[in-house]
């Protein structure tokens, strides 16, 4: 999943001599697959940990080594200047403790060091090292100084480390590196400083320990909204029902199972949220009684007694403060527009994203969607045109529509 505008972005990838350098061919491949062009600078140590030939094969370009510092081949005069001019973003992954130090103090005795110093584009560092090296005050201070100067320093992941220890120091996943890069490059920053709460996925309403009532929602739409909000600068909490989707990097994930749990999580997130988008497919009913033992197969049928779950959108709209924006989703199979408008007033929403789930390429289990956004009458805004495409493209269209509340309403 990559945003449309990532296509043709130019990534200058600095690879330094951490063991995680062995993962960088995958990273180059992922950037290229997203439509980016990639130039790679390898430090001397990194060139012993990962093959320059593999990296140049995957980037379809030569790679730059310290020995090329003074190269003027192929028009790349003064490589550190040309490369930093060429790039839309500089990504350093993995970033050793040493390269973090060099960046913090402006050391320019290597090609990567000099390119970092010369680069005025968004810069994202992915430190990866032994956990004690990362925890060392010297390293922390270097990370802090760089962040203060406007660079993005992404905390390493926790887990098993190549050195045999367990702790914080792992290079984040390739997908997470891409997410952070898109967040650094996103041309729109209209959600900067805003807290956005998004719900996603289905709920599971358990009948007994092994059976539940649910629906086919995958969570893809809500997860795409979370990714888009984060790219645009928001601080995002994603309240998710059971879903196999990967939470975007930098998003706070709150896992829930039942509608009641989801309601609790939403109510605790509501006071801080500027925007709430309810993309989850919450079960309307749950079994009246839960059987703690597996229900045995009997001789006849089985009648289930169901009770209504609370309506999360309604509960939130009752508690929302002036200025907070509450958006719902309407999955309809008929009279989409009419039902959407009715839902807005029934649930006191600011807007609703309506999709006709009977159409191909829309709604549950699909990678694409086709929606239209309707606004509460008080805003006097006409419904949006049809927004369609991948769920990430749809999410971008939805945030553009939310932006209309500020500019047109
Ligand atoms: C096998 C091996 C693995 C290493 N892994 C790391 C690492 O993950 N992170 C780190 O900061 N340093 C690591 N080091 C130490 C760096 O390679 C060393 O600090 C080196 O000077 C870094 O050079 P560079 O920053 O110019 O690439 C490792 C060293 C070796 C020999």
XYZ file of N, CA and C in Angstrom, residues 117-245:
387
model
N 25.208 16.273 5.397
C 25.423 17.684 5.746
C 24.878 18.613 4.652
N 24.994 18.146 3.416
C 24.585 18.994 2.289
C 23.090 18.908 1.995
N 22.427 17.899 2.571
C 21.030 17.643 2.179
C 20.058 18.507 2.976
N 19.268 19.296 2.258
C 18.273 20.148 2.931
C 16.864 19.575 2.773
N 16.756 18.339 2.333
C 15.451 17.691 2.117
C 15.042 16.934 3.383
N 13.751 16.518 3.458
C 13.349 15.729 4.627
C 14.299 14.543 4.820
N 14.737 14.369 6.055
C 15.712 13.313 6.351
C 15.152 12.417 7.443
N 15.191 11.113 7.190
C 14.642 10.153 8.151
C 15.732 9.155 8.529
N 16.025 9.088 9.811
C 17.037 8.159 10.310
C 16.348 6.959 10.953
N 16.872 5.777 10.659
C 16.375 4.547 11.296
C 17.516 3.897 12.065
N 17.778 4.385 13.293
C 18.864 3.796 14.063
C 18.582 2.325 14.348
N 19.613 1.493 14.261
C 19.474 0.067 14.586
C 20.807 -0.382 15.171
N 20.747 -0.967 16.344
C 21.994 -1.345 17.033
C 21.656 -2.184 18.260
N 22.685 -2.634 18.930
C 22.522 -3.330 20.217
C 21.742 -2.424 21.183
N 20.924 -3.045 22.034
C 20.043 -2.232 22.893
C 20.811 -1.309 23.840
N 21.991 -1.755 24.308
C 22.745 -0.879 25.234
C 23.355 0.291 24.469
N 23.745 0.028 23.203
C 24.262 1.139 22.378
C 23.169 2.197 22.177
N 21.938 1.719 21.957
C 20.819 2.651 21.733
C 20.473 3.410 23.025
N 20.562 2.672 24.161
C 20.196 3.297 25.444
C 21.297 4.228 25.955
N 22.482 4.122 25.392
C 23.597 4.943 25.884
C 23.281 6.438 25.733
N 23.520 7.217 26.809
C 23.183 8.652 26.739
C 23.829 9.379 25.548
N 24.988 8.915 25.116
C 25.650 9.574 23.982
C 24.782 9.417 22.720
N 24.301 8.190 22.510
C 23.448 7.929 21.326
C 22.123 8.675 21.465
N 21.538 8.627 22.670
C 20.254 9.305 22.870
C 20.374 10.795 22.621
N 21.506 11.352 23.061
C 21.707 12.783 22.875
C 21.822 13.114 21.375
N 22.547 12.275 20.629
C 22.669 12.509 19.182
C 21.296 12.454 18.506
N 20.486 11.467 18.932
C 19.135 11.337 18.347
C 18.295 12.571 18.692
N 18.425 13.020 19.931
C 17.620 14.164 20.388
C 18.000 15.440 19.616
N 19.311 15.641 19.458
C 19.792 16.831 18.755
C 19.288 16.840 17.307
N 19.347 15.683 16.660
C 18.903 15.619 15.259
C 17.411 15.897 15.145
N 16.620 15.333 16.083
C 15.169 15.556 16.054
C 14.871 17.033 16.294
N 15.621 17.640 17.199
C 15.415 19.076 17.478
C 15.676 19.929 16.253
N 16.614 19.456 15.408
C 16.943 20.222 14.199
C 15.996 19.927 13.042
N 14.993 19.085 13.304
C 13.966 18.870 12.278
C 14.072 17.552 11.546
N 15.104 16.762 11.857
C 15.171 15.442 11.210
C 14.161 14.522 11.895
N 13.797 13.461 11.207
C 12.913 12.466 11.824
C 13.788 11.299 12.252
N 13.763 11.008 13.523
C 14.550 9.874 14.030
C 13.547 8.855 14.549
N 13.455 7.735 13.849
C 12.430 6.739 14.192
C 13.016 5.746 15.192
N 12.348 5.589 16.309
C 12.823 4.645 17.317
C 12.944 3.244 16.738
N 13.992 2.515 17.149
C 14.072 1.120 16.690
C 12.965 0.277 17.317
N 12.724 -0.878 16.709
C 11.754 -1.831 17.259
C 12.408 -2.643 18.380
N 11.569 -3.244 19.199
C 12.068 -4.146 20.246
C 11.952 -5.586 19.767
N 12.822 -6.435 20.290
C 12.742 -7.858 19.944
C 14.112 -8.498 19.992
N 14.235 -9.637 19.296
C 15.530 -10.341 19.241
C 16.515 -9.526 18.427
N 17.722 -9.392 18.940
C 18.749 -8.651 18.217
C 19.788 -9.640 17.676
N 20.421 -9.246 16.556
C 21.385 -10.151 15.918
C 22.537 -10.493 16.854
N 22.846 -9.604 17.796
C 23.969 -9.841 18.713
C 23.622 -10.874 19.785
N 22.381 -11.374 19.772
C 22.001 -12.409 20.726
C 21.208 -11.865 21.903
N 21.162 -10.566 22.044
C 20.396 -9.970 23.139
C 18.964 -9.724 22.683
N 18.124 -9.387 23.649
C 16.752 -9.009 23.320
C 16.546 -7.610 23.856
N 15.953 -6.732 23.081
C 15.732 -5.369 23.561
C 15.401 -4.448 22.414
N 15.523 -3.162 22.669
C 15.160 -2.161 21.666
C 16.389 -1.869 20.811
N 16.290 -2.093 19.525
C 17.452 -1.888 18.660
C 17.259 -2.408 17.253
N 16.149 -3.097 17.022
C 15.922 -3.696 15.693
C 15.547 -2.652 14.651
N 15.974 -2.887 13.434
C 15.525 -2.037 12.327
C 14.025 -2.293 12.120
N 13.194 -1.237 12.034
C 11.762 -1.465 11.759
C 11.569 -2.218 10.430
N 10.378 -2.768 10.266
C 10.098 -3.534 9.045
C 10.196 -2.637 7.820
N 10.363 -3.262 6.677
C 10.409 -2.516 5.412
C 9.155 -1.664 5.248
N 7.989 -2.246 5.578
C 6.726 -1.499 5.431
C 6.722 -0.270 6.332
N 7.254 -0.446 7.544
C 7.275 0.688 8.474
C 8.233 1.775 7.961
N 9.347 1.372 7.369
C 10.295 2.363 6.821
C 9.605 3.145 5.691
N 8.851 2.422 4.872
C 8.124 3.114 3.807
C 7.089 4.080 4.389
N 6.323 3.616 5.374
C 5.313 4.486 6.007
C 5.944 5.779 6.506
N 7.068 5.637 7.208
C 7.712 6.828 7.787
C 8.234 7.736 6.678
N 8.699 7.144 5.598
C 9.207 7.952 4.473
C 8.050 8.711 3.825
N 6.919 8.027 3.654
C 5.754 8.719 3.054
C 5.293 9.855 3.969
N 5.341 9.593 5.288
C 4.917 10.647 6.227
C 5.843 11.862 6.102
N 7.132 11.603 5.846
C 8.085 12.713 5.715
C 7.889 13.455 4.395
N 7.400 12.731 3.383
C 7.307 13.315 2.032
C 5.918 13.832 1.680
N 4.918 13.536 2.498
C 3.529 13.827 2.111
C 3.352 15.305 1.746
N 2.830 15.579 0.565
C 2.685 16.972 0.147
C 1.612 17.721 0.950
N 0.703 16.973 1.594
C -0.364 17.630 2.367
C -0.071 17.498 3.853
N -0.174 18.590 4.578
C 0.070 18.550 6.032
C -1.164 19.086 6.766
N -2.351 18.951 6.151
C -3.531 19.588 6.740
C -4.013 18.942 8.033
N -3.444 17.792 8.406
C -3.844 17.159 9.670
C -2.765 17.360 10.742
N -1.765 18.154 10.429
C -0.654 18.333 11.381
C -1.174 18.880 12.701
N -0.736 18.265 13.784
C -1.122 18.725 15.121
C -2.500 18.264 15.553
N -3.223 17.550 14.673
C -4.582 17.116 15.036
C -4.569 15.673 15.538
N -5.446 15.409 16.501
C -5.607 14.028 16.964
C -6.812 13.426 16.246
N -6.580 12.293 15.612
C -7.648 11.654 14.848
C -7.876 10.250 15.403
N -9.124 9.950 15.674
C -9.497 8.625 16.185
C -10.255 7.893 15.084
N -9.785 6.712 14.737
C -10.419 5.958 13.638
C -10.769 4.563 14.138
N -11.960 4.094 13.811
C -12.292 2.702 14.140
C -12.267 1.882 12.855
N -11.935 0.595 13.004
C -11.786 -0.248 11.818
C -12.139 -1.688 12.145
N -12.487 -2.416 11.101
C -12.659 -3.864 11.229
C -14.025 -4.271 11.732
N -14.193 -5.576 11.882
C -15.469 -6.096 12.376
C -15.435 -6.170 13.907
N -16.500 -6.608 14.506
C -16.440 -7.006 15.918
C -16.787 -8.496 15.965
N -16.340 -9.145 16.985
C -16.697 -10.550 17.214
C -17.550 -10.614 18.465
N -18.734 -11.117 18.315
C -19.647 -11.228 19.457
C -19.745 -12.718 19.792
N -19.073 -13.100 20.844
C -18.927 -14.527 21.153
C -20.204 -15.154 21.712
N -20.481 -16.352 21.176
C -21.620 -17.157 21.636
C -21.114 -18.114 22.727
N -19.982 -18.734 22.422
C -19.299 -19.616 23.382
C -17.804 -19.479 23.076
N -16.908 -20.219 23.741
C -15.476 -19.950 23.539
C -14.979 -20.133 22.101
N -15.712 -20.842 21.267
C -15.201 -21.116 19.922
C -16.086 -20.555 18.796
N -17.151 -19.873 19.131
C -18.052 -19.388 18.068
C -18.407 -17.927 18.311
N -18.516 -17.203 17.205
C -18.924 -15.808 17.353
C -19.774 -15.374 16.167
N -20.463 -14.236 16.348
C -21.222 -13.610 15.251
C -20.371 -12.452 14.753
N -20.222 -12.354 13.447
C -19.386 -11.273 12.902
C -19.856 -10.898 11.503
N -19.003 -10.233 10.747
C -19.300 -9.842 9.369
C -18.001 -9.862 8.582
N -18.062 -9.728 7.260
C -16.827 -9.932 6.471
C -15.873 -8.736 6.434
N -16.049 -7.726 7.268
C -15.143 -6.569 7.212
C -13.697 -7.012 7.488
N -12.761 -6.478 6.689
C -11.341 -6.819 6.874
C -10.608 -5.755 7.676
N -11.166 -4.551 7.710
C -10.487 -3.430 8.370
C -9.688 -2.584 7.396
N -9.616 -3.011 6.122
C -8.737 -2.316 5.153
C -9.039 -0.826 5.032
N -10.327 -0.471 4.999
C -10.682 0.948 4.807
C -10.215 1.783 6.000
N -10.480 1.284 7.213
C -10.080 2.032 8.415
C -8.564 2.141 8.527
N -7.866 1.058 8.190
C -6.397 1.083 8.266
C -5.837 2.058 7.221
N -6.479 2.107 6.053
C -6.025 3.050 5.014
C -6.257 4.493 5.484
N -7.383 4.734 6.141
C -7.656 6.084 6.677
C -6.602 6.464 7.716
N -6.235 5.474 8.537
C -5.220 5.747 9.564
C -3.892 6.104 8.907
N -3.529 5.373 7.859
C -2.265 5.650 7.158
C -2.300 7.054 6.551
N -3.394 7.384 5.893
C -3.495 8.690 5.221
C -3.456 9.835 6.242
N -4.165 9.653 7.364
C -4.172 10.705 8.395
C -2.763 10.920 8.922
N -2.054 9.816 9.107
C -0.680 9.907 9.633
C 0.236 10.587 8.602
N 0.104 10.228 7.312
C 0.930 10.885 6.284
C 0.712 12.398 6.339
N -0.545 12.798 6.578
C -0.876 14.230 6.571
C -0.522 14.925 7.885
N 0.083 14.195 8.792
C 0.627 14.833 9.990
C -0.159 14.617 11.265
N -1.282 13.861 11.188
C -2.104 13.682 12.390
C -1.446 12.734 13.376
N -1.880 12.866 14.612
C -1.509 11.880 15.615
C -2.718 10.941 15.699
N -2.512 9.685 15.315
C -3.656 8.807 15.036
C -3.787 7.680 16.052
N -5.014 7.499 16.552
C -5.340 6.307 17.336
C -6.294 5.468 16.501
N -5.910 4.205 16.321
C -6.730 3.301 15.524
C -7.331 2.258 16.457
N -8.646 2.331 16.626
C -9.339 1.348 17.465
C -9.847 0.260 16.530
N -9.224 -0.905 16.634
C -9.523 -1.930 15.637
C -10.174 -3.153 16.250
N -11.150 -3.669 15.545
C -11.669 -4.998 15.853
C -10.692 -6.001 15.263
N -10.978 -7.315 15.402
C -10.044 -8.324 14.900
C -9.776 -8.133 13.404
N -8.513 -7.968 13.046
C -8.158 -7.702 11.648
C -6.758 -8.223 11.394
N -6.528 -8.713 10.181
C -5.191 -9.209 9.817
C -4.336 -8.090 9.227
N -4.897 -6.905 9.104
C -4.149 -5.789 8.493
C -2.997 -5.340 9.388
